[in-house]
Amino acid sequence: MLTNEYLKRVYDGLAQRNANEPEFLQAVREVLESIQPVVEKHPEYEKAGLIERLVEPERIITFRVPWVDDQGKVQVNRGYRVQFNSAIGPYKGGLRFHPSVNQGILKFLGFEQTFKNSLTTLPMGGGKGGSDFDPHGKSDMEVMRFCQSFMTALYRYIGPDIDVPAGDMGVGGREIGYLYGQYRRLKGVWENGVLTGKGMSYGGSLIRPEATGYGAVYYLQEVLKHENDTIEGKRLAISGYGNVGWGIMKKAAELGAKVTYFAGPDGYIHDPDGVVGEKLDFILEMRAKDPMHCKPYADKYGVEFVPGEKCWGVKDVDVYMPAATQNDVRMESAEKIAASGVKYYIEVANMPTTNDALNYLRAQKHMVVAPSKAVNAGGVGVSGLEMSQNSERLVWTAEEVDAQLHKMMKNIHKVSAEAAEEYGLGYDLVAGANIAGFKKVAQAMYEQGVF
Ligand code: 2IT
């Protein structure tokens, strides 16, 4: 509930001006609800118009992306970069190529990114970009021509100290390679710190592909520790088996836990023995062949496949981790999740839970709920470490990067729990992450004057 008059006024104004951006309003509302006690402690923020500025992107760039398909026909997509907040560092955040992309989605992602990046403790502001281009079913050369055209429009607005894009849904190592190649060609400089998620041969970081999933499991370990519990033997139900879901499967298996349920676009799999060993390689193969179907896993290993359903509400697990996309868990699923008796609900995808569903789960006395902007921060965190390596022109070992990632996730959990405690909220990791992320950005904005 928004009770603070100032925050209510800011939100209502925003809702009026952005009525066509429901995901953005959803993300803003969740943060404003959490930071009420902080804003009440800092009356100077109202005079400084701090929250009005916080919810307005510094800049949005929109551009046409024309490209030639394999039949020689010209196609036109829409490209965006939302430069949300640079108070604590250059804009930083991924590019999403997916038909669902529009300005409202990218504003929600850029807003979330601002707080997430703050939580990493690294100097990174918030940004996000992308296109309604759908890479699925396109040839390599079509993807390359698209990426070259995208970068031709974007290159003048980014740079290692300005704005550093990376991958998100639909943008992986292949796309980052094509984007970087075109950036270098246009600018005639090396400057490889302009993008993260690069290949190892031109300045990528070890562990970056796995970082989001590994970080999520490290965060889960901290939650379990807080509850005097351990990860050994834990059974996880996840949605999504992309880059992030796969990282969760692998790290969970390494630490003696296992993913026993996973959901894809076509339904869900139940493998009581867990996705471990060579099954992890099969997931990669299956995804490369056809990212829209997980049923081949059930066919190969003789396990249960439930078509058209999500695994929310299954009882024989210990942890739920939605790791697919936004608003994957709505009220109907949240009710099933609460009724299942499962204790841990750990968000991984950006904003995977609608606000009513999230508040409902947070209100369950038997549950611990953790928010995506903390849990998935290891991805952008290792992007920050990639930037550090590019700046010092060195490559760190996998052990060094992993150790830093682990330390970062422990710290994010710690500062979130402490922030909630400071404001008398108990072990509220959702409010704690919003408060901890906000405090640094707010102070930086306040000290730097009105802009
Ligand atoms: O949502 C995210 O944090 C990402 N897609 C990663 C962003 C990044 O800059 O590595």
Short mmCIF file of C-alpha atoms and ligand atoms in Angstrom, two decimals:
data_model
loop_
_atom_site.label_atom_id
_atom_site.label_comp_id
_atom_site.label_asym_id
_atom_site.label_seq_id
_atom_site.Cartn_x
_atom_site.Cartn_y
_atom_site.Cartn_z
CA MET A 1 0.00 0.00 0.00
CA LEU A 2 1.20 3.48 -0.85
CA THR A 3 0.35 5.69 2.12
CA ASN A 4 2.97 8.42 1.85
CA GLU A 5 1.40 11.50 0.22
CA TYR A 6 4.48 12.47 -1.75
CA LEU A 7 5.00 8.99 -3.19
CA LYS A 8 1.29 8.64 -3.94
CA ARG A 9 1.35 11.91 -5.87
CA VAL A 10 4.41 10.84 -7.87
CA TYR A 11 2.91 7.45 -8.66
CA ASP A 12 -0.49 8.81 -9.67
CA GLY A 13 1.12 11.33 -12.00
CA LEU A 14 3.25 8.63 -13.53
CA ALA A 15 0.27 6.29 -13.95
CA GLN A 16 -1.60 9.01 -15.79
CA ARG A 17 1.24 9.77 -18.16
CA ASN A 18 2.19 6.13 -18.77
CA ALA A 19 -1.14 4.34 -18.74
CA ASN A 20 0.03 2.24 -21.70
CA GLU A 21 3.09 0.90 -19.84
CA PRO A 22 1.65 -1.55 -17.26
CA GLU A 23 4.91 -3.45 -16.61
CA PHE A 24 6.76 -0.19 -15.94
CA LEU A 25 4.09 1.01 -13.52
CA GLN A 26 4.16 -2.38 -11.80
CA ALA A 27 7.93 -2.22 -11.26
CA VAL A 28 7.78 1.38 -9.99
CA ARG A 29 4.92 0.67 -7.62
CA GLU A 30 6.70 -2.25 -5.98
CA VAL A 31 9.80 -0.13 -5.34
CA LEU A 32 7.90 2.93 -4.10
CA GLU A 33 5.93 0.80 -1.63
CA SER A 34 9.18 -0.55 -0.21
CA ILE A 35 11.06 2.73 0.09
CA GLN A 36 8.32 4.63 1.92
CA PRO A 37 10.09 4.48 5.31
CA VAL A 38 13.35 5.74 3.76
CA VAL A 39 11.66 8.66 2.02
CA GLU A 40 9.93 9.53 5.29
CA LYS A 41 13.30 9.65 7.01
CA HIS A 42 14.61 12.01 4.30
CA PRO A 43 12.14 14.89 3.88
CA GLU A 44 14.78 16.74 1.83
CA TYR A 45 14.17 14.29 -1.03
CA GLU A 46 10.74 15.75 -1.74
CA LYS A 47 12.03 19.30 -2.18
CA ALA A 48 14.80 17.93 -4.41
CA GLY A 49 12.18 16.21 -6.60
CA LEU A 50 14.25 13.09 -6.16
CA ILE A 51 11.53 10.51 -6.74
CA GLU A 52 10.08 12.39 -9.73
CA ARG A 53 13.56 12.24 -11.26
CA LEU A 54 14.14 8.62 -10.22
CA VAL A 55 11.09 7.37 -12.16
CA GLU A 56 11.85 9.32 -15.33
CA PRO A 57 14.55 7.83 -17.63
CA GLU A 58 17.40 10.25 -18.29
CA ARG A 59 17.09 9.50 -22.00
CA ILE A 60 15.37 7.09 -24.39
CA ILE A 61 16.73 6.49 -27.86
CA THR A 62 14.41 4.90 -30.42
CA PHE A 63 15.52 4.02 -33.89
CA ARG A 64 14.63 2.19 -37.08
CA VAL A 65 16.49 -1.07 -37.75
CA PRO A 66 16.27 -1.99 -41.44
CA TRP A 67 17.92 -5.24 -42.57
CA VAL A 68 17.91 -7.50 -45.59
CA ASP A 69 16.59 -11.06 -45.15
CA ASP A 70 17.87 -14.13 -46.99
CA GLN A 71 15.30 -13.64 -49.76
CA GLY A 72 16.69 -10.17 -50.44
CA LYS A 73 13.65 -8.45 -48.95
CA VAL A 74 14.05 -5.49 -46.60
CA GLN A 75 12.60 -5.95 -43.11
CA VAL A 76 12.18 -3.15 -40.57
CA ASN A 77 12.25 -3.55 -36.79
CA ARG A 78 12.19 -1.05 -33.98
CA GLY A 79 15.27 -0.56 -31.77
CA TYR A 80 15.54 1.09 -28.35
CA ARG A 81 17.99 2.03 -25.64
CA VAL A 82 16.59 3.30 -22.36
CA GLN A 83 19.32 5.18 -20.45
CA PHE A 84 17.57 5.20 -17.12
CA ASN A 85 19.95 6.41 -14.45
CA SER A 86 23.68 7.22 -14.44
CA ALA A 87 24.07 8.60 -10.89
CA ILE A 88 26.43 5.83 -9.77
CA GLY A 89 28.07 4.77 -13.05
CA PRO A 90 27.69 4.45 -16.80
CA TYR A 91 24.32 3.04 -17.90
CA LYS A 92 24.54 -0.74 -17.78
CA GLY A 93 22.08 -3.42 -18.76
CA GLY A 94 21.20 -5.96 -21.38
CA LEU A 95 19.63 -5.92 -24.83
CA ARG A 96 16.52 -8.03 -25.34
CA PHE A 97 15.54 -9.25 -28.82
CA HIS A 98 12.01 -10.62 -28.56
CA PRO A 99 8.69 -9.89 -30.33
CA SER A 100 7.20 -8.71 -26.99
CA VAL A 101 9.71 -5.85 -26.66
CA ASN A 102 8.26 -2.34 -26.47
CA GLN A 103 9.17 0.87 -24.67
CA GLY A 104 7.17 0.01 -21.53
CA ILE A 105 8.90 -3.37 -21.10
CA LEU A 106 12.33 -1.78 -21.52
CA LYS A 107 11.49 0.99 -19.07
CA PHE A 108 10.50 -1.60 -16.46
CA LEU A 109 13.72 -3.50 -17.08
CA GLY A 110 15.86 -0.32 -17.00
CA PHE A 111 14.22 0.83 -13.77
CA GLU A 112 14.82 -2.55 -12.09
CA GLN A 113 18.37 -2.59 -13.41
CA THR A 114 19.15 0.69 -11.63
CA PHE A 115 18.55 -0.87 -8.18
CA LYS A 116 20.01 -4.25 -9.07
CA ASN A 117 23.24 -2.67 -10.28
CA SER A 118 23.42 -0.58 -7.14
CA LEU A 119 23.18 -3.78 -5.05
CA THR A 120 26.26 -5.25 -6.77
CA THR A 121 28.33 -2.40 -5.19
CA LEU A 122 30.04 -1.88 -8.57
CA PRO A 123 29.86 1.53 -10.32
CA MET A 124 27.09 0.81 -12.81
CA GLY A 125 24.00 2.89 -13.59
CA GLY A 126 20.82 1.44 -15.04
CA GLY A 127 19.93 0.91 -18.69
CA LYS A 128 18.21 -1.55 -20.97
CA GLY A 129 17.57 -1.85 -24.67
CA GLY A 130 16.54 -4.15 -27.42
CA SER A 131 14.24 -4.72 -30.32
CA ASP A 132 11.03 -6.49 -31.31
CA PHE A 133 13.22 -8.58 -33.65
CA ASP A 134 12.75 -12.35 -33.15
CA PRO A 135 16.04 -14.24 -33.63
CA HIS A 136 14.28 -17.65 -33.59
CA GLY A 137 14.13 -19.19 -37.04
CA LYS A 138 16.50 -16.61 -38.53
CA SER A 139 19.70 -17.68 -40.25
CA ASP A 140 23.11 -16.71 -38.87
CA MET A 141 23.56 -14.18 -41.67
CA GLU A 142 20.17 -12.62 -41.03
CA VAL A 143 21.04 -12.25 -37.35
CA MET A 144 24.39 -10.72 -38.32
CA ARG A 145 22.83 -8.20 -40.71
CA PHE A 146 20.27 -7.29 -38.07
CA CYS A 147 22.93 -6.80 -35.37
CA GLN A 148 25.07 -4.69 -37.71
CA SER A 149 22.14 -2.45 -38.52
CA PHE A 150 21.17 -2.20 -34.84
CA MET A 151 24.69 -1.14 -33.86
CA THR A 152 24.96 1.31 -36.77
CA ALA A 153 22.08 3.20 -35.17
CA LEU A 154 23.24 2.78 -31.56
CA TYR A 155 27.04 3.17 -31.60
CA ARG A 156 27.09 6.96 -31.22
CA TYR A 157 25.17 6.75 -27.92
CA ILE A 158 27.27 4.12 -26.10
CA GLY A 159 30.86 3.60 -24.89
CA PRO A 160 32.84 2.07 -22.01
CA ASP A 161 32.26 5.19 -19.85
CA ILE A 162 28.83 6.08 -21.28
CA ASP A 163 26.61 3.05 -21.65
CA VAL A 164 27.58 -0.63 -21.70
CA PRO A 165 24.97 -3.03 -23.16
CA ALA A 166 25.07 -6.81 -22.77
CA GLY A 167 22.76 -9.74 -23.48
CA ASP A 168 19.28 -10.54 -22.26
CA MET A 169 16.61 -12.80 -23.80
CA GLY A 170 17.44 -13.44 -27.46
CA VAL A 171 20.92 -11.90 -27.18
CA GLY A 172 23.78 -14.29 -26.42
CA GLY A 173 27.43 -14.65 -27.37
CA ARG A 174 26.72 -14.77 -31.11
CA GLU A 175 24.78 -11.50 -31.12
CA ILE A 176 27.29 -9.73 -28.84
CA GLY A 177 30.07 -10.76 -31.26
CA TYR A 178 28.29 -9.28 -34.28
CA LEU A 179 27.38 -6.13 -32.33
CA TYR A 180 30.93 -5.60 -31.11
CA GLY A 181 32.42 -6.24 -34.56
CA GLN A 182 30.24 -3.51 -36.02
CA TYR A 183 31.00 -1.09 -33.16
CA ARG A 184 34.74 -1.53 -33.70
CA ARG A 185 34.39 -1.14 -37.45
CA LEU A 186 32.41 2.08 -37.13
CA LYS A 187 34.54 3.70 -34.41
CA GLY A 188 37.93 2.35 -35.44
CA VAL A 189 38.93 1.78 -31.82
CA TRP A 190 39.37 -1.36 -29.72
CA GLU A 191 37.27 -0.18 -26.72
CA ASN A 192 35.99 -3.65 -25.89
CA GLY A 193 34.61 -2.46 -22.55
CA VAL A 194 31.64 -1.11 -24.53
CA LEU A 195 29.82 -4.46 -24.33
CA THR A 196 29.85 -7.39 -21.91
CA GLY A 197 29.10 -11.03 -22.47
CA LYS A 198 31.83 -11.10 -25.11
CA GLY A 199 33.62 -14.22 -26.35
CA MET A 200 36.82 -15.19 -24.53
CA SER A 201 38.97 -14.46 -27.60
CA TYR A 202 38.18 -10.72 -27.50
CA GLY A 203 37.82 -9.78 -23.85
CA GLY A 204 34.98 -11.80 -22.38
CA SER A 205 34.99 -12.98 -18.79
CA LEU A 206 35.08 -16.56 -17.64
CA ILE A 207 31.90 -17.52 -15.71
CA ARG A 208 29.82 -14.72 -17.33
CA PRO A 209 27.50 -17.16 -19.19
CA GLU A 210 26.83 -19.10 -15.96
CA ALA A 211 26.90 -16.10 -13.60
CA THR A 212 23.18 -15.39 -13.24
CA GLY A 213 22.28 -19.00 -12.45
CA TYR A 214 25.30 -19.59 -10.20
CA GLY A 215 24.64 -16.33 -8.38
CA ALA A 216 21.00 -17.29 -7.82
CA VAL A 217 22.07 -20.57 -6.18
CA TYR A 218 24.68 -18.76 -4.04
CA TYR A 219 21.95 -16.39 -2.90
CA LEU A 220 19.66 -19.33 -2.14
CA GLN A 221 22.43 -20.80 0.02
CA GLU A 222 22.49 -17.60 2.08
CA VAL A 223 18.73 -17.73 2.58
CA LEU A 224 18.98 -21.37 3.66
CA LYS A 225 21.81 -20.52 6.06
CA HIS A 226 19.64 -17.80 7.58
CA GLU A 227 16.94 -20.41 8.17
CA ASN A 228 19.44 -22.87 9.71
CA ASP A 229 19.05 -25.07 6.68
CA THR A 230 21.46 -26.29 3.98
CA ILE A 231 21.33 -26.85 0.24
CA GLU A 232 22.27 -30.56 0.33
CA GLY A 233 19.42 -32.71 -0.90
CA LYS A 234 17.16 -29.79 -1.79
CA ARG A 235 14.79 -30.32 -4.73
CA LEU A 236 14.19 -27.32 -6.95
CA ALA A 237 11.28 -26.55 -9.31
CA ILE A 238 12.21 -23.95 -11.91
CA SER A 239 10.66 -22.43 -14.99
CA GLY A 240 12.89 -21.69 -17.95
CA TYR A 241 15.93 -23.70 -19.00
CA GLY A 242 17.73 -20.97 -20.92
CA ASN A 243 21.09 -19.58 -19.95
CA VAL A 244 19.90 -18.80 -16.43
CA GLY A 245 17.92 -21.98 -15.77
CA TRP A 246 20.82 -24.07 -17.00
CA GLY A 247 23.23 -22.31 -14.64
CA ILE A 248 20.89 -23.10 -11.74
CA MET A 249 20.71 -26.78 -12.75
CA LYS A 250 24.49 -27.05 -12.97
CA LYS A 251 25.36 -25.25 -9.72
CA ALA A 252 22.58 -27.01 -7.79
CA ALA A 253 23.94 -30.38 -8.95
CA GLU A 254 27.48 -29.37 -7.94
CA LEU A 255 26.32 -28.48 -4.43
CA GLY A 256 24.36 -31.68 -3.83
CA ALA A 257 20.91 -30.32 -4.66
CA LYS A 258 18.93 -31.02 -7.84
CA VAL A 259 16.36 -29.53 -10.18
CA THR A 260 13.54 -32.09 -10.25
CA TYR A 261 10.96 -30.02 -12.14
CA PHE A 262 11.49 -27.61 -15.00
CA ALA A 263 8.99 -25.89 -17.24
CA GLY A 264 9.33 -24.79 -20.85
CA PRO A 265 7.00 -23.13 -23.34
CA ASP A 266 5.29 -26.48 -24.14
CA GLY A 267 4.75 -27.84 -20.61
CA TYR A 268 6.78 -29.17 -17.71
CA ILE A 269 9.12 -32.06 -16.96
CA HIS A 270 9.26 -34.06 -13.74
CA ASP A 271 12.53 -35.90 -13.27
CA PRO A 272 12.73 -37.20 -9.67
CA ASP A 273 16.43 -38.05 -10.11
CA GLY A 274 17.17 -34.46 -11.07
CA VAL A 275 18.85 -32.79 -14.03
CA VAL A 276 22.40 -33.91 -13.26
CA GLY A 277 25.44 -35.36 -15.05
CA GLU A 278 25.15 -35.78 -18.81
CA LYS A 279 21.53 -34.59 -18.72
CA LEU A 280 22.96 -31.09 -18.38
CA ASP A 281 24.62 -31.47 -21.79
CA PHE A 282 21.42 -32.81 -23.27
CA ILE A 283 19.58 -29.65 -22.16
CA LEU A 284 22.06 -27.58 -24.19
CA GLU A 285 21.64 -29.80 -27.25
CA MET A 286 17.85 -29.78 -26.99
CA ARG A 287 17.75 -25.99 -26.66
CA ALA A 288 20.05 -25.43 -29.62
CA LYS A 289 17.84 -27.63 -31.82
CA ASP A 290 14.49 -26.18 -30.74
CA PRO A 291 14.13 -23.71 -27.87
CA MET A 292 10.33 -23.98 -27.78
CA HIS A 293 10.01 -27.63 -26.70
CA CYS A 294 11.28 -29.46 -23.60
CA LYS A 295 9.29 -32.66 -24.26
CA PRO A 296 12.31 -34.35 -25.97
CA TYR A 297 13.89 -34.54 -22.48
CA ALA A 298 11.00 -36.70 -21.26
CA ASP A 299 11.20 -38.89 -24.38
CA LYS A 300 14.94 -39.43 -23.93
CA TYR A 301 14.98 -40.14 -20.18
CA GLY A 302 11.56 -41.77 -19.81
CA VAL A 303 10.25 -39.25 -17.29
CA GLU A 304 6.93 -37.48 -16.94
CA PHE A 305 5.96 -34.58 -19.23
CA VAL A 306 2.83 -32.55 -18.51
CA PRO A 307 1.84 -30.61 -21.64
CA GLY A 308 0.60 -27.03 -21.50
CA GLU A 309 1.06 -26.66 -17.73
CA LYS A 310 3.50 -24.91 -15.39
CA CYS A 311 4.98 -26.68 -12.37
CA TRP A 312 3.68 -24.11 -9.84
CA GLY A 313 1.93 -25.94 -7.03
CA VAL A 314 3.81 -29.26 -7.11
CA LYS A 315 4.37 -30.47 -3.56
CA ASP A 316 7.42 -32.73 -3.68
CA VAL A 317 10.00 -29.92 -3.89
CA ASP A 318 11.70 -27.56 -1.41
CA VAL A 319 12.28 -24.46 -3.52
CA TYR A 320 10.50 -22.68 -6.37
CA MET A 321 12.60 -20.57 -8.72
CA PRO A 322 10.76 -18.85 -11.60
CA ALA A 323 13.53 -18.23 -14.15
CA ALA A 324 11.67 -17.68 -17.43
CA THR A 325 10.28 -14.17 -17.98
CA GLN A 326 8.15 -11.41 -16.43
CA ASN A 327 4.74 -12.09 -14.89
CA ASP A 328 5.13 -15.86 -15.17
CA VAL A 329 3.50 -16.30 -11.72
CA ARG A 330 0.09 -14.68 -11.33
CA MET A 331 -2.41 -14.88 -8.47
CA GLU A 332 -3.82 -18.24 -9.54
CA SER A 333 -0.34 -19.84 -9.48
CA ALA A 334 0.59 -18.02 -6.26
CA GLU A 335 -2.40 -19.59 -4.49
CA LYS A 336 -1.26 -23.04 -5.61
CA ILE A 337 2.29 -22.29 -4.51
CA ALA A 338 1.15 -21.19 -1.06
CA ALA A 339 -1.12 -24.23 -0.72
CA SER A 340 1.71 -26.60 -1.64
CA GLY A 341 3.45 -25.90 1.67
CA VAL A 342 6.79 -25.26 -0.03
CA LYS A 343 8.79 -22.74 2.00
CA TYR A 344 11.16 -21.02 -0.41
CA TYR A 345 10.05 -18.83 -3.31
CA ILE A 346 13.15 -17.39 -4.96
CA GLU A 347 12.50 -15.11 -7.96
CA VAL A 348 15.14 -15.30 -10.66
CA ALA A 349 13.77 -13.86 -13.93
CA ASN A 350 13.22 -10.09 -13.94
CA MET A 351 9.86 -9.42 -12.23
CA PRO A 352 8.50 -12.98 -12.66
CA THR A 353 5.63 -12.34 -10.22
CA THR A 354 2.71 -9.93 -10.56
CA ASN A 355 2.46 -7.47 -7.65
CA ASP A 356 -0.72 -8.97 -6.18
CA ALA A 357 0.78 -12.47 -6.37
CA LEU A 358 4.07 -11.29 -4.84
CA ASN A 359 2.34 -9.51 -1.95
CA TYR A 360 0.19 -12.58 -1.38
CA LEU A 361 3.26 -14.84 -1.17
CA ARG A 362 5.11 -12.38 1.08
CA ALA A 363 2.17 -12.46 3.47
CA GLN A 364 2.38 -16.26 3.91
CA LYS A 365 3.83 -16.88 7.35
CA HIS A 366 5.36 -20.21 6.34
CA MET A 367 7.25 -18.80 3.34
CA VAL A 368 10.48 -16.97 2.58
CA VAL A 369 10.32 -14.84 -0.58
CA ALA A 370 13.38 -13.40 -2.33
CA PRO A 371 13.24 -10.78 -5.10
CA SER A 372 14.75 -11.09 -8.56
CA LYS A 373 16.64 -7.81 -8.48
CA ALA A 374 18.81 -9.30 -5.72
CA VAL A 375 18.79 -12.96 -6.74
CA ASN A 376 19.73 -12.43 -10.40
CA ALA A 377 22.24 -9.61 -9.80
CA GLY A 378 25.17 -11.99 -10.27
CA GLY A 379 24.73 -11.74 -14.04
CA VAL A 380 25.27 -8.03 -14.28
CA GLY A 381 27.71 -8.33 -11.38
CA VAL A 382 30.06 -10.47 -13.46
CA SER A 383 29.45 -8.07 -16.38
CA GLY A 384 30.89 -5.43 -14.04
CA LEU A 385 33.88 -7.70 -13.42
CA GLU A 386 34.26 -8.11 -17.19
CA MET A 387 34.44 -4.30 -17.44
CA SER A 388 37.10 -4.27 -14.70
CA GLN A 389 39.17 -6.85 -16.58
CA ASN A 390 38.81 -4.90 -19.84
CA SER A 391 39.96 -1.70 -18.09
CA GLU A 392 43.05 -3.32 -16.63
CA ARG A 393 43.64 -5.36 -19.81
CA LEU A 394 43.90 -8.59 -17.88
CA VAL A 395 41.95 -11.84 -17.78
CA TRP A 396 41.07 -13.34 -14.42
CA THR A 397 40.87 -17.07 -13.80
CA ALA A 398 37.49 -18.78 -13.43
CA GLU A 399 38.27 -19.30 -9.73
CA GLU A 400 38.91 -15.58 -9.20
CA VAL A 401 35.70 -14.53 -10.95
CA ASP A 402 33.65 -17.19 -9.18
CA ALA A 403 35.05 -16.18 -5.79
CA GLN A 404 34.14 -12.53 -6.44
CA LEU A 405 30.66 -13.54 -7.60
CA HIS A 406 30.15 -15.65 -4.48
CA LYS A 407 31.28 -12.78 -2.25
CA MET A 408 28.97 -10.38 -4.09
CA MET A 409 25.89 -12.60 -3.64
CA LYS A 410 26.61 -13.09 0.07
CA ASN A 411 26.90 -9.34 0.46
CA ILE A 412 23.67 -8.63 -1.44
CA HIS A 413 21.79 -10.99 0.85
CA LYS A 414 23.44 -9.46 3.91
CA VAL A 415 22.76 -5.80 3.06
CA SER A 416 19.16 -6.62 2.06
CA ALA A 417 18.48 -8.43 5.34
CA GLU A 418 20.14 -5.60 7.30
CA ALA A 419 18.18 -2.87 5.51
CA ALA A 420 14.90 -4.63 6.30
CA GLU A 421 15.99 -5.07 9.90
CA GLU A 422 16.96 -1.39 10.17
CA TYR A 423 13.42 -0.36 9.25
CA GLY A 424 11.77 -2.90 11.55
CA LEU A 425 10.54 -5.11 8.72
CA GLY A 426 11.98 -8.41 9.94
CA TYR A 427 13.40 -10.79 7.33
CA ASP A 428 11.74 -9.06 4.36
CA LEU A 429 14.18 -9.58 1.50
CA VAL A 430 11.93 -7.85 -1.05
CA ALA A 431 11.72 -4.56 0.83
CA GLY A 432 15.33 -4.93 1.99
CA ALA A 433 16.71 -5.19 -1.56
CA ASN A 434 14.67 -2.21 -2.72
CA ILE A 435 15.78 -0.12 0.25
CA ALA A 436 19.46 -1.07 0.00
CA GLY A 437 19.53 -0.50 -3.77
CA PHE A 438 17.66 2.80 -3.49
CA LYS A 439 19.77 4.31 -0.70
CA LYS A 440 22.97 4.47 -2.73
CA VAL A 441 21.32 5.78 -5.90
CA ALA A 442 19.31 8.37 -3.94
CA GLN A 443 22.35 9.64 -2.08
CA ALA A 444 24.37 9.91 -5.31
CA MET A 445 21.54 11.80 -7.03
CA TYR A 446 21.06 14.09 -4.05
CA GLU A 447 24.75 14.95 -3.72
CA GLN A 448 25.14 15.63 -7.44
CA GLY A 449 22.44 18.31 -7.55
CA VAL A 450 19.45 18.67 -9.82
CA PHE A 451 19.81 16.96 -13.18
O1 2IT B 1 18.77 -8.50 -16.51
C1 2IT B 1 20.00 -8.43 -16.42
O2 2IT B 1 20.56 -8.10 -15.37
C2 2IT B 1 20.79 -8.77 -17.60
N1 2IT B 1 20.22 -9.10 -18.62
C3 2IT B 1 22.29 -8.67 -17.56
C4 2IT B 1 22.73 -7.27 -17.86
C5 2IT B 1 24.20 -7.08 -18.03
O3 2IT B 1 24.59 -5.94 -18.29
O4 2IT B 1 24.99 -8.02 -17.89
#
